[in-house]
Amino acid sequence: MILVLFIAVLIVGALLAWAVGQRSASVARWISLLSLIFNFALALTFWIRIYGRYTFTAGNPWLVDVNWEWIPSLGIRFHLAMDGLSLPLVILTFFLGIASVICSWTEIKERIGFFHFNLLFILAGITGVFVAVDLFLFYFFWELMLVPMYFLIGIWGHERRNYAALKFFIFTQAGSLFLLIAILGLYFIHGQTAGAYTFEYSSLLNTPVAGAVATWLMLGFFVSFAVKLPMVPFHPWLPDAHTEAPTAGSVILAGLLLKTGGYGIIRFVIPLFPGASREFAPVALGLGVAGILYGAVMAFAQSDLKRLVAYTSISHLGFVLLGIFAWNELALQGALMQMICHGISTGALFILVGALQERIDTRETARMGGLWSAMPRMGGVGMLFALASLGLPGLGNFVGEFLVLLGTYRVSPVVTILGTIGLVFATIYSLAIMQRAFHGPNVEGWKPPDLSPREMSILGMMIAVIVWLGLYPQPVFETFLPALKQLVAFMAVH
Amino acid sequence: MLHALWIIPASPLAGFLLLSIFGKRFPRRAVAVIGCGTVGLSAVLALMLGSSFIRTLPEASCYRQVLWEWISVTGFEPQIGFYLDAISLLMMVVVTFVAFWIHLYSTEFMIDDEGYSRFFAYMNLFVSSMLILVLADNLLLIYLGWEGVGLCSYLLIGFWYQDPANGKAAQKAFIVTRIGDTAMAVGLFLLFLKLGTLDIQTILVRAADTWPTGSGMAIAIAALLLGGAVGKSAQLPLQTWLPDAMAGPTPVSALIHAATMVTAGVYLIARTWMLYVLAPPVQAAVAVIGAATLLIAGAAALAQRDIKRVLAYSTISQIGYMFLALGVGAWSAAMFHFMTHAFFKALLFLAAGVVIHCLHHEHDIFKMGGLRKRLPAAFWAFLIGGASLAGFPLITAGFYSKDLILWEAWSSEKGSAWLWAAGLIGAFITAIYVFRVIFVVFFGEEHTPAEKRPGRSMQLPLVILAFFAIIAGFVEIPKTLGNFHWFSALLSTAIPAQRESTPVRGAEMASMTIAGAMALLGIYLAYLLYLRKPGYPGQLVRAVPVRKIQRFLFSGWGLDWLYDRLFVRPFVWISRINKNDFIDSIYGGMAALCRSLHLLFSSTETGRVRMYAAGIAIGAVILVAIAVML
């Protein structure tokens, strides 16, 4: 029931916020914030309650699930389920949801009710993606994320918002088409061989597909997720969408939407087509490391601060791809940790850039410089997350990246060494962020106010989480572990 | 007592947290008390802990304290745990002790700076990271401290952030050392893959069990770790960042870029000594790198005009001696020189800081002069530090540590006459460049008047460090002079002592005499050139070839220029030309193609029926033709 509650609260919150938004903007904000805090608290207590006490009955790998009949004639069920893989991602969704509501408190000035409607609907879609285990339902949520995000960028975005929104929509929609075809392909093959047509994940797991068919179906799934991740060369939608989106949009895009790509590969591509994925692994490793290096070099070249941060995502998500296709538990744990930590650290960087733009009305680094003396708090927080981004030990991203590289080394030393060189590039662009924005002379004589208590409250929490994950990530690993064991068992067969 | 070990790194960390969160609201006095107090607590604890630890030697030669499990994923189980033995004890005591006096000095040195609390916050974070590095029981935790000190080095070099040049120097330091760290990280991956652990003591045992001497795997790993050490310790070919690092405040140069952080590479190699024993070619490379670095950096120091840059090149050169010692297997000699160097080089920097402070941020030695009378404390401190650095015979600490390295370079199994000669020439150069500074700055005519005088907080550290720059050498006295080996006996509980060499008293005596003579000769030459005939070097430089050499040395052997052409410019160029992402333009091209096709086809929609009829007819003919042909 808790899973239905998560989504229901968001949808009801969304409708309420839209309804009252006309009359009172601040009530709309509070509705949005409170529904997310409710969900966050619920998810957190659930985690604490079940932590360390996972008991599985045979044949049921889920911590909790809801399985209702929906369209029986087509074998479609309303089946939501959560395991250790999705739980941390769901918690992250609500956490970053809270962050994005708080950071857009004063930034969004028009159509506030509708803004929060869209925001909560995206989050409902993302939550659904993380917990749906009926492939039809999954595809439903997958599409549900898309449209409100299109509105979010297109209505509340910056200068080139229409271009960016359209580009985002076309790229992801094109990817989704492959996903749909692959899902249907799998559905029919399963129906023909097993005699029963179903979209149920656990039934489809045992579909005997092999050879070229498996490869094509695998690629259908993979391409869709790779666009979201984003993997080079499917990334060009990302810099535009991130740059033009309002801050909340960027936080959700970078922090959560990209993670649905990584999650999709781990949840669907590998378990459904282990053999074909295994054969594909060298290509994926190559593309992953290409993304790490390419994204980092591109980031350094940007003069728009938000675009710079956007390109760093491409680099960081390259580690996720590396970790998944390194095909071992160590790297997988690293990839998952990297997903969580990237969500926090890049989310925080986008919040900072948004706060900066709100104050000085530009994202051009050429016009910045020397902002530390006016805003030491923002400088300090920016430094911390720049350091997280360059993989400083003691902060969460290091744990993720190090485990990924450690696990990848077993498979391919060359890829690992190139990935490690990516850390040097990460240092270069991260320090460039600090140098261009906060250090050097303050040529334009900016005197903006420092971070407000409202902004500090959320950034402070993000700092606490990233330090916690850097120094004691074990609870998160333990949570992932049971689900990963099953996945690794799948991998071991192939 | 030993249970309090964790407090030693935790105390400065607490200071950092306090100062970074509330620093702005504290008055300067409170900032100074927190900044110095937390480090002082560590220093006192380190001394107490050290004395109690030494009393239990040799029955218990190490103490382990595990705080918590850091990561535990399928056999990869690094802990947050500390390991105390003679080497880490030595490092810990020297680091906290020197750090405390430098903190005290800074309370006065930085008093007018608006970033007072920020300065002490960074310094405290540095001390904490350095202690974690030193005490870590596994290589991943060492890596954490390693990157932590690198971060603080970056923050403090760029402390005066408004000047872009400082920012550039800071970034250079971080990026160049990070290149070395990349090699080290790959070394860690390889170590874990082959030995299944990153715990240092386990590695030492398993490595010896797993690999024969000279095995390829041991060579690869030792070389990769060496990469990290070379970056951090500013050795060839990654030494270029250290001279620029002098952009930071002088106490920073004293603490981070002379006494402690830059010797982390030496510590890493000594800590993982077994890997180098198993990899003789790499160990030989360590010696050669050390010898080459000490000569190259020493020569570059001769040509510098900036007082801090002289000392920076000197630091590179002295760490070269430590590498030389490590390379010939004289582990305790390297650590011995680390200790004496920490005292005398910190002293030299602090004395230079007094000069700079009192001359209104003047760095050029040729604009100083005659400061002996106006700044006697600085003069005596610099003289004592300089004498120790030059290895003035018998009475200075530097003499004993350098002499031990030279002797080992000659007599040890892995040593050779070449290495010994390089060290000897280096000693000669060292004496020249440091006494050149002394004669130019403190003697002769006064060029810039000293505006202020150092207060008590700046003078006391000078006195203390000067004391140790003299007496620290007496813990290890060669056979011919008294045969006192307290220091190497202590270290031998953690790391194998050099094999007792056959009694060749004559040779040892000769080596020592030559080394002492070299130092005196260098001092005399500096006296001749810069005090007796001060115009002579100027005349010499007027000759074109000499000037060219001087410029070449001044630029640090042109390596900055080379790296700029080889790495920096290509990287910037590639990123600039592709700023708009060529992959994006492929998709842009697809969109443009669609649009032009759209225009093409919509232009056929003319509304003229004759055209449509003609189109249909032609199309039909073509289709029929195709059908017939097939």
JSON list of C-alpha atoms in Angstrom, two decimals, chain A residues 241-417:
[
{"chain": "A", "resi": 241, "resn": "ALA", "atom": "CA", "xyz": [17.69, 21.05, -21.44]},
{"chain": "A", "resi": 242, "resn": "HIS", "atom": "CA", "xyz": [19.72, 21.52, -18.25]},
{"chain": "A", "resi": 243, "resn": "THR", "atom": "CA", "xyz": [20.83, 25.00, -19.16]},
{"chain": "A", "resi": 244, "resn": "GLU", "atom": "CA", "xyz": [17.43, 26.30, -20.16]},
{"chain": "A", "resi": 245, "resn": "ALA", "atom": "CA", "xyz": [15.37, 24.59, -17.46]},
{"chain": "A", "resi": 246, "resn": "PRO", "atom": "CA", "xyz": [14.47, 26.47, -14.29]},
{"chain": "A", "resi": 247, "resn": "THR", "atom": "CA", "xyz": [16.61, 25.43, -11.30]},
{"chain": "A", "resi": 248, "resn": "ALA", "atom": "CA", "xyz": [14.11, 22.87, -10.06]},
{"chain": "A", "resi": 249, "resn": "GLY", "atom": "CA", "xyz": [13.99, 21.38, -13.53]},
{"chain": "A", "resi": 250, "resn": "SER", "atom": "CA", "xyz": [17.76, 21.05, -13.68]},
{"chain": "A", "resi": 251, "resn": "VAL", "atom": "CA", "xyz": [17.89, 19.49, -10.24]},
{"chain": "A", "resi": 252, "resn": "ILE", "atom": "CA", "xyz": [15.30, 16.91, -11.19]},
{"chain": "A", "resi": 253, "resn": "LEU", "atom": "CA", "xyz": [16.79, 16.29, -14.61]},
{"chain": "A", "resi": 254, "resn": "ALA", "atom": "CA", "xyz": [20.32, 15.76, -13.36]},
{"chain": "A", "resi": 255, "resn": "GLY", "atom": "CA", "xyz": [19.47, 14.26, -10.02]},
{"chain": "A", "resi": 256, "resn": "LEU", "atom": "CA", "xyz": [16.65, 11.92, -10.95]},
{"chain": "A", "resi": 257, "resn": "LEU", "atom": "CA", "xyz": [15.75, 11.70, -14.60]},
{"chain": "A", "resi": 258, "resn": "LEU", "atom": "CA", "xyz": [19.23, 10.59, -15.61]},
{"chain": "A", "resi": 259, "resn": "LYS", "atom": "CA", "xyz": [19.11, 7.95, -12.89]},
{"chain": "A", "resi": 260, "resn": "THR", "atom": "CA", "xyz": [16.08, 6.33, -14.46]},
{"chain": "A", "resi": 261, "resn": "GLY", "atom": "CA", "xyz": [18.41, 5.47, -17.35]},
{"chain": "A", "resi": 262, "resn": "GLY", "atom": "CA", "xyz": [20.93, 3.76, -15.09]},
{"chain": "A", "resi": 263, "resn": "TYR", "atom": "CA", "xyz": [18.16, 2.10, -13.13]},
{"chain": "A", "resi": 264, "resn": "GLY", "atom": "CA", "xyz": [16.55, 0.84, -16.33]},
{"chain": "A", "resi": 265, "resn": "ILE", "atom": "CA", "xyz": [19.74, -0.82, -17.49]},
{"chain": "A", "resi": 266, "resn": "ILE", "atom": "CA", "xyz": [20.26, -2.51, -14.14]},
{"chain": "A", "resi": 267, "resn": "ARG", "atom": "CA", "xyz": [16.63, -3.52, -13.68]},
{"chain": "A", "resi": 268, "resn": "PHE", "atom": "CA", "xyz": [15.69, -4.54, -17.22]},
{"chain": "A", "resi": 269, "resn": "VAL", "atom": "CA", "xyz": [18.49, -4.73, -19.76]},
{"chain": "A", "resi": 270, "resn": "ILE", "atom": "CA", "xyz": [20.80, -7.03, -17.86]},
{"chain": "A", "resi": 271, "resn": "PRO", "atom": "CA", "xyz": [18.29, -9.40, -16.18]},
{"chain": "A", "resi": 272, "resn": "LEU", "atom": "CA", "xyz": [16.11, -9.71, -19.29]},
{"chain": "A", "resi": 273, "resn": "PHE", "atom": "CA", "xyz": [18.96, -10.21, -21.75]},
{"chain": "A", "resi": 274, "resn": "PRO", "atom": "CA", "xyz": [22.00, -11.27, -19.76]},
{"chain": "A", "resi": 275, "resn": "GLY", "atom": "CA", "xyz": [23.69, -13.04, -22.64]},
{"chain": "A", "resi": 276, "resn": "ALA", "atom": "CA", "xyz": [23.22, -10.30, -25.17]},
{"chain": "A", "resi": 277, "resn": "SER", "atom": "CA", "xyz": [24.25, -7.65, -22.64]},
{"chain": "A", "resi": 278, "resn": "ARG", "atom": "CA", "xyz": [27.36, -9.58, -21.82]},
{"chain": "A", "resi": 279, "resn": "GLU", "atom": "CA", "xyz": [28.35, -9.60, -25.45]},
{"chain": "A", "resi": 280, "resn": "PHE", "atom": "CA", "xyz": [27.59, -5.92, -25.67]},
{"chain": "A", "resi": 281, "resn": "ALA", "atom": "CA", "xyz": [29.63, -5.06, -22.55]},
{"chain": "A", "resi": 282, "resn": "PRO", "atom": "CA", "xyz": [32.90, -4.12, -24.32]},
{"chain": "A", "resi": 283, "resn": "VAL", "atom": "CA", "xyz": [31.06, -1.59, -26.47]},
{"chain": "A", "resi": 284, "resn": "ALA", "atom": "CA", "xyz": [29.29, -0.16, -23.44]},
{"chain": "A", "resi": 285, "resn": "LEU", "atom": "CA", "xyz": [32.57, 0.10, -21.53]},
{"chain": "A", "resi": 286, "resn": "GLY", "atom": "CA", "xyz": [34.12, 1.96, -24.43]},
{"chain": "A", "resi": 287, "resn": "LEU", "atom": "CA", "xyz": [31.19, 4.34, -24.71]},
{"chain": "A", "resi": 288, "resn": "GLY", "atom": "CA", "xyz": [31.20, 4.83, -20.94]},
{"chain": "A", "resi": 289, "resn": "VAL", "atom": "CA", "xyz": [34.82, 5.86, -20.79]},
{"chain": "A", "resi": 290, "resn": "ALA", "atom": "CA", "xyz": [34.37, 7.99, -23.90]},
{"chain": "A", "resi": 291, "resn": "GLY", "atom": "CA", "xyz": [31.59, 9.79, -22.04]},
{"chain": "A", "resi": 292, "resn": "ILE", "atom": "CA", "xyz": [33.80, 10.33, -19.00]},
{"chain": "A", "resi": 293, "resn": "LEU", "atom": "CA", "xyz": [36.54, 11.98, -21.02]},
{"chain": "A", "resi": 294, "resn": "TYR", "atom": "CA", "xyz": [34.38, 13.75, -23.58]},
{"chain": "A", "resi": 295, "resn": "GLY", "atom": "CA", "xyz": [32.03, 15.22, -21.00]},
{"chain": "A", "resi": 296, "resn": "ALA", "atom": "CA", "xyz": [34.93, 16.47, -18.92]},
{"chain": "A", "resi": 297, "resn": "VAL", "atom": "CA", "xyz": [36.70, 18.16, -21.81]},
{"chain": "A", "resi": 298, "resn": "MET", "atom": "CA", "xyz": [33.43, 19.70, -22.96]},
{"chain": "A", "resi": 299, "resn": "ALA", "atom": "CA", "xyz": [32.68, 20.94, -19.45]},
{"chain": "A", "resi": 300, "resn": "PHE", "atom": "CA", "xyz": [35.98, 22.77, -19.28]},
{"chain": "A", "resi": 301, "resn": "ALA", "atom": "CA", "xyz": [35.26, 24.54, -22.57]},
{"chain": "A", "resi": 302, "resn": "GLN", "atom": "CA", "xyz": [31.95, 26.09, -21.49]},
{"chain": "A", "resi": 303, "resn": "SER", "atom": "CA", "xyz": [31.60, 29.71, -20.52]},
{"chain": "A", "resi": 304, "resn": "ASP", "atom": "CA", "xyz": [28.01, 29.31, -19.34]},
{"chain": "A", "resi": 305, "resn": "LEU", "atom": "CA", "xyz": [28.25, 28.05, -15.77]},
{"chain": "A", "resi": 306, "resn": "LYS", "atom": "CA", "xyz": [25.08, 26.01, -15.96]},
{"chain": "A", "resi": 307, "resn": "ARG", "atom": "CA", "xyz": [26.15, 24.41, -19.22]},
{"chain": "A", "resi": 308, "resn": "LEU", "atom": "CA", "xyz": [29.47, 23.56, -17.60]},
{"chain": "A", "resi": 309, "resn": "VAL", "atom": "CA", "xyz": [27.75, 21.74, -14.77]},
{"chain": "A", "resi": 310, "resn": "ALA", "atom": "CA", "xyz": [25.48, 20.03, -17.30]},
{"chain": "A", "resi": 311, "resn": "TYR", "atom": "CA", "xyz": [28.43, 18.56, -19.17]},
{"chain": "A", "resi": 312, "resn": "THR", "atom": "CA", "xyz": [29.93, 17.25, -15.93]},
{"chain": "A", "resi": 313, "resn": "SER", "atom": "CA", "xyz": [26.86, 15.03, -15.66]},
{"chain": "A", "resi": 314, "resn": "ILE", "atom": "CA", "xyz": [27.78, 13.32, -18.89]},
{"chain": "A", "resi": 315, "resn": "SER", "atom": "CA", "xyz": [31.21, 12.65, -17.46]},
{"chain": "A", "resi": 316, "resn": "HIS", "atom": "CA", "xyz": [29.91, 11.33, -14.14]},
{"chain": "A", "resi": 317, "resn": "LEU", "atom": "CA", "xyz": [27.25, 9.14, -15.67]},
{"chain": "A", "resi": 318, "resn": "GLY", "atom": "CA", "xyz": [29.97, 7.56, -17.79]},
{"chain": "A", "resi": 319, "resn": "PHE", "atom": "CA", "xyz": [31.16, 5.99, -14.52]},
{"chain": "A", "resi": 320, "resn": "VAL", "atom": "CA", "xyz": [27.70, 4.53, -14.00]},
{"chain": "A", "resi": 321, "resn": "LEU", "atom": "CA", "xyz": [27.78, 2.87, -17.41]},
{"chain": "A", "resi": 322, "resn": "LEU", "atom": "CA", "xyz": [31.28, 1.60, -16.67]},
{"chain": "A", "resi": 323, "resn": "GLY", "atom": "CA", "xyz": [30.20, 0.20, -13.33]},
{"chain": "A", "resi": 324, "resn": "ILE", "atom": "CA", "xyz": [27.21, -1.63, -14.73]},
{"chain": "A", "resi": 325, "resn": "PHE", "atom": "CA", "xyz": [29.00, -3.28, -17.64]},
{"chain": "A", "resi": 326, "resn": "ALA", "atom": "CA", "xyz": [32.09, -4.18, -15.64]},
{"chain": "A", "resi": 327, "resn": "TRP", "atom": "CA", "xyz": [29.91, -7.14, -14.73]},
{"chain": "A", "resi": 328, "resn": "ASN", "atom": "CA", "xyz": [30.80, -7.59, -11.08]},
{"chain": "A", "resi": 329, "resn": "GLU", "atom": "CA", "xyz": [29.36, -6.71, -7.71]},
{"chain": "A", "resi": 330, "resn": "LEU", "atom": "CA", "xyz": [32.07, -4.28, -6.68]},
{"chain": "A", "resi": 331, "resn": "ALA", "atom": "CA", "xyz": [31.58, -2.09, -9.72]},
{"chain": "A", "resi": 332, "resn": "LEU", "atom": "CA", "xyz": [27.79, -2.37, -9.52]},
{"chain": "A", "resi": 333, "resn": "GLN", "atom": "CA", "xyz": [27.76, -1.13, -5.95]},
{"chain": "A", "resi": 334, "resn": "GLY", "atom": "CA", "xyz": [29.98, 1.70, -7.10]},
{"chain": "A", "resi": 335, "resn": "ALA", "atom": "CA", "xyz": [27.67, 2.53, -9.99]},
{"chain": "A", "resi": 336, "resn": "LEU", "atom": "CA", "xyz": [24.64, 2.67, -7.71]},
{"chain": "A", "resi": 337, "resn": "MET", "atom": "CA", "xyz": [26.52, 4.77, -5.15]},
{"chain": "A", "resi": 338, "resn": "GLN", "atom": "CA", "xyz": [27.64, 7.06, -7.94]},
{"chain": "A", "resi": 339, "resn": "MET", "atom": "CA", "xyz": [24.02, 7.48, -9.03]},
{"chain": "A", "resi": 340, "resn": "ILE", "atom": "CA", "xyz": [22.94, 8.56, -5.55]},
{"chain": "A", "resi": 341, "resn": "CYS", "atom": "CA", "xyz": [25.93, 10.83, -4.95]},
{"chain": "A", "resi": 342, "resn": "HIS", "atom": "CA", "xyz": [25.80, 12.41, -8.37]},
{"chain": "A", "resi": 343, "resn": "GLY", "atom": "CA", "xyz": [22.15, 13.22, -7.71]},
{"chain": "A", "resi": 344, "resn": "ILE", "atom": "CA", "xyz": [23.07, 15.06, -4.55]},
{"chain": "A", "resi": 345, "resn": "SER", "atom": "CA", "xyz": [26.27, 16.79, -5.66]},
{"chain": "A", "resi": 346, "resn": "THR", "atom": "CA", "xyz": [25.12, 17.89, -9.09]},
{"chain": "A", "resi": 347, "resn": "GLY", "atom": "CA", "xyz": [21.72, 18.81, -7.71]},
{"chain": "A", "resi": 348, "resn": "ALA", "atom": "CA", "xyz": [23.48, 21.06, -5.24]},
{"chain": "A", "resi": 349, "resn": "LEU", "atom": "CA", "xyz": [25.64, 22.61, -7.94]},
{"chain": "A", "resi": 350, "resn": "PHE", "atom": "CA", "xyz": [22.54, 23.41, -9.98]},
{"chain": "A", "resi": 351, "resn": "ILE", "atom": "CA", "xyz": [20.90, 24.95, -6.92]},
{"chain": "A", "resi": 352, "resn": "LEU", "atom": "CA", "xyz": [23.98, 27.12, -6.45]},
{"chain": "A", "resi": 353, "resn": "VAL", "atom": "CA", "xyz": [24.09, 28.19, -10.08]},
{"chain": "A", "resi": 354, "resn": "GLY", "atom": "CA", "xyz": [20.38, 28.96, -9.91]},
{"chain": "A", "resi": 355, "resn": "ALA", "atom": "CA", "xyz": [20.84, 30.99, -6.75]},
{"chain": "A", "resi": 356, "resn": "LEU", "atom": "CA", "xyz": [23.68, 32.84, -8.42]},
{"chain": "A", "resi": 357, "resn": "GLN", "atom": "CA", "xyz": [21.65, 33.59, -11.51]},
{"chain": "A", "resi": 358, "resn": "GLU", "atom": "CA", "xyz": [18.79, 34.85, -9.38]},
{"chain": "A", "resi": 359, "resn": "ARG", "atom": "CA", "xyz": [21.20, 37.29, -7.75]},
{"chain": "A", "resi": 360, "resn": "ILE", "atom": "CA", "xyz": [23.36, 38.59, -10.59]},
{"chain": "A", "resi": 361, "resn": "ASP", "atom": "CA", "xyz": [21.15, 37.69, -13.53]},
{"chain": "A", "resi": 362, "resn": "THR", "atom": "CA", "xyz": [23.83, 36.03, -15.61]},
{"chain": "A", "resi": 363, "resn": "ARG", "atom": "CA", "xyz": [25.37, 32.61, -16.10]},
{"chain": "A", "resi": 364, "resn": "GLU", "atom": "CA", "xyz": [28.34, 33.85, -18.09]},
{"chain": "A", "resi": 365, "resn": "THR", "atom": "CA", "xyz": [31.55, 33.11, -16.22]},
{"chain": "A", "resi": 366, "resn": "ALA", "atom": "CA", "xyz": [33.29, 35.97, -18.00]},
{"chain": "A", "resi": 367, "resn": "ARG", "atom": "CA", "xyz": [31.13, 38.36, -16.01]},
{"chain": "A", "resi": 368, "resn": "MET", "atom": "CA", "xyz": [31.73, 36.62, -12.69]},
{"chain": "A", "resi": 369, "resn": "GLY", "atom": "CA", "xyz": [34.80, 36.45, -10.50]},
{"chain": "A", "resi": 370, "resn": "GLY", "atom": "CA", "xyz": [35.75, 37.35, -6.95]},
{"chain": "A", "resi": 371, "resn": "LEU", "atom": "CA", "xyz": [32.33, 36.45, -5.63]},
{"chain": "A", "resi": 372, "resn": "TRP", "atom": "CA", "xyz": [33.83, 34.77, -2.58]},
{"chain": "A", "resi": 373, "resn": "SER", "atom": "CA", "xyz": [34.30, 37.99, -0.64]},
{"chain": "A", "resi": 374, "resn": "ALA", "atom": "CA", "xyz": [30.65, 38.97, -1.08]},
{"chain": "A", "resi": 375, "resn": "MET", "atom": "CA", "xyz": [29.27, 35.47, -0.59]},
{"chain": "A", "resi": 376, "resn": "PRO", "atom": "CA", "xyz": [31.67, 33.38, 1.49]},
{"chain": "A", "resi": 377, "resn": "ARG", "atom": "CA", "xyz": [28.94, 30.93, 2.41]},
{"chain": "A", "resi": 378, "resn": "MET", "atom": "CA", "xyz": [28.04, 30.27, -1.20]},
{"chain": "A", "resi": 379, "resn": "GLY", "atom": "CA", "xyz": [31.73, 30.05, -2.01]},
{"chain": "A", "resi": 380, "resn": "GLY", "atom": "CA", "xyz": [32.31, 27.49, 0.70]},
{"chain": "A", "resi": 381, "resn": "VAL", "atom": "CA", "xyz": [29.34, 25.36, -0.28]},
{"chain": "A", "resi": 382, "resn": "GLY", "atom": "CA", "xyz": [30.32, 25.65, -3.94]},
{"chain": "A", "resi": 383, "resn": "MET", "atom": "CA", "xyz": [33.84, 24.54, -3.07]},
{"chain": "A", "resi": 384, "resn": "LEU", "atom": "CA", "xyz": [32.56, 21.50, -1.23]},
{"chain": "A", "resi": 385, "resn": "PHE", "atom": "CA", "xyz": [30.41, 20.33, -4.11]},
{"chain": "A", "resi": 386, "resn": "ALA", "atom": "CA", "xyz": [33.09, 21.12, -6.66]},
{"chain": "A", "resi": 387, "resn": "LEU", "atom": "CA", "xyz": [35.33, 18.87, -4.59]},
{"chain": "A", "resi": 388, "resn": "ALA", "atom": "CA", "xyz": [32.67, 16.19, -4.49]},
{"chain": "A", "resi": 389, "resn": "SER", "atom": "CA", "xyz": [32.52, 16.46, -8.23]},
{"chain": "A", "resi": 390, "resn": "LEU", "atom": "CA", "xyz": [36.25, 15.98, -8.66]},
{"chain": "A", "resi": 391, "resn": "GLY", "atom": "CA", "xyz": [36.08, 12.88, -6.47]},
{"chain": "A", "resi": 392, "resn": "LEU", "atom": "CA", "xyz": [37.70, 14.00, -3.25]},
{"chain": "A", "resi": 393, "resn": "PRO", "atom": "CA", "xyz": [37.97, 11.12, -0.77]},
{"chain": "A", "resi": 394, "resn": "GLY", "atom": "CA", "xyz": [35.71, 11.65, 2.22]},
{"chain": "A", "resi": 395, "resn": "LEU", "atom": "CA", "xyz": [32.81, 12.71, 0.03]},
{"chain": "A", "resi": 396, "resn": "GLY", "atom": "CA", "xyz": [30.33, 10.25, -1.47]},
{"chain": "A", "resi": 397, "resn": "ASN", "atom": "CA", "xyz": [31.26, 10.54, -5.13]},
{"chain": "A", "resi": 398, "resn": "PHE", "atom": "CA", "xyz": [34.73, 9.22, -4.40]},
{"chain": "A", "resi": 399, "resn": "VAL", "atom": "CA", "xyz": [33.33, 6.01, -2.94]},
{"chain": "A", "resi": 400, "resn": "GLY", "atom": "CA", "xyz": [31.23, 5.46, -6.05]},
{"chain": "A", "resi": 401, "resn": "GLU", "atom": "CA", "xyz": [33.93, 6.26, -8.55]},
{"chain": "A", "resi": 402, "resn": "PHE", "atom": "CA", "xyz": [36.62, 4.35, -6.74]},
{"chain": "A", "resi": 403, "resn": "LEU", "atom": "CA", "xyz": [34.53, 1.18, -6.51]},
{"chain": "A", "resi": 404, "resn": "VAL", "atom": "CA", "xyz": [33.58, 1.46, -10.17]},
{"chain": "A", "resi": 405, "resn": "LEU", "atom": "CA", "xyz": [37.21, 1.78, -11.19]},
{"chain": "A", "resi": 406, "resn": "LEU", "atom": "CA", "xyz": [38.30, -0.94, -8.79]},
{"chain": "A", "resi": 407, "resn": "GLY", "atom": "CA", "xyz": [35.72, -3.31, -10.23]},
{"chain": "A", "resi": 408, "resn": "THR", "atom": "CA", "xyz": [36.43, -2.32, -13.82]},
{"chain": "A", "resi": 409, "resn": "TYR", "atom": "CA", "xyz": [40.13, -2.98, -13.43]},
{"chain": "A", "resi": 410, "resn": "ARG", "atom": "CA", "xyz": [39.47, -6.69, -13.28]},
{"chain": "A", "resi": 411, "resn": "VAL", "atom": "CA", "xyz": [37.82, -6.52, -16.66]},
{"chain": "A", "resi": 412, "resn": "SER", "atom": "CA", "xyz": [39.83, -3.98, -18.53]},
{"chain": "A", "resi": 413, "resn": "PRO", "atom": "CA", "xyz": [42.89, -2.15, -17.21]},
{"chain": "A", "resi": 414, "resn": "VAL", "atom": "CA", "xyz": [42.96, 0.12, -20.25]},
{"chain": "A", "resi": 415, "resn": "VAL", "atom": "CA", "xyz": [39.42, 1.39, -19.72]},
{"chain": "A", "resi": 416, "resn": "THR", "atom": "CA", "xyz": [40.17, 1.83, -16.03]},
{"chain": "A", "resi": 417, "resn": "ILE", "atom": "CA", "xyz": [43.27, 3.86, -16.65]}
]
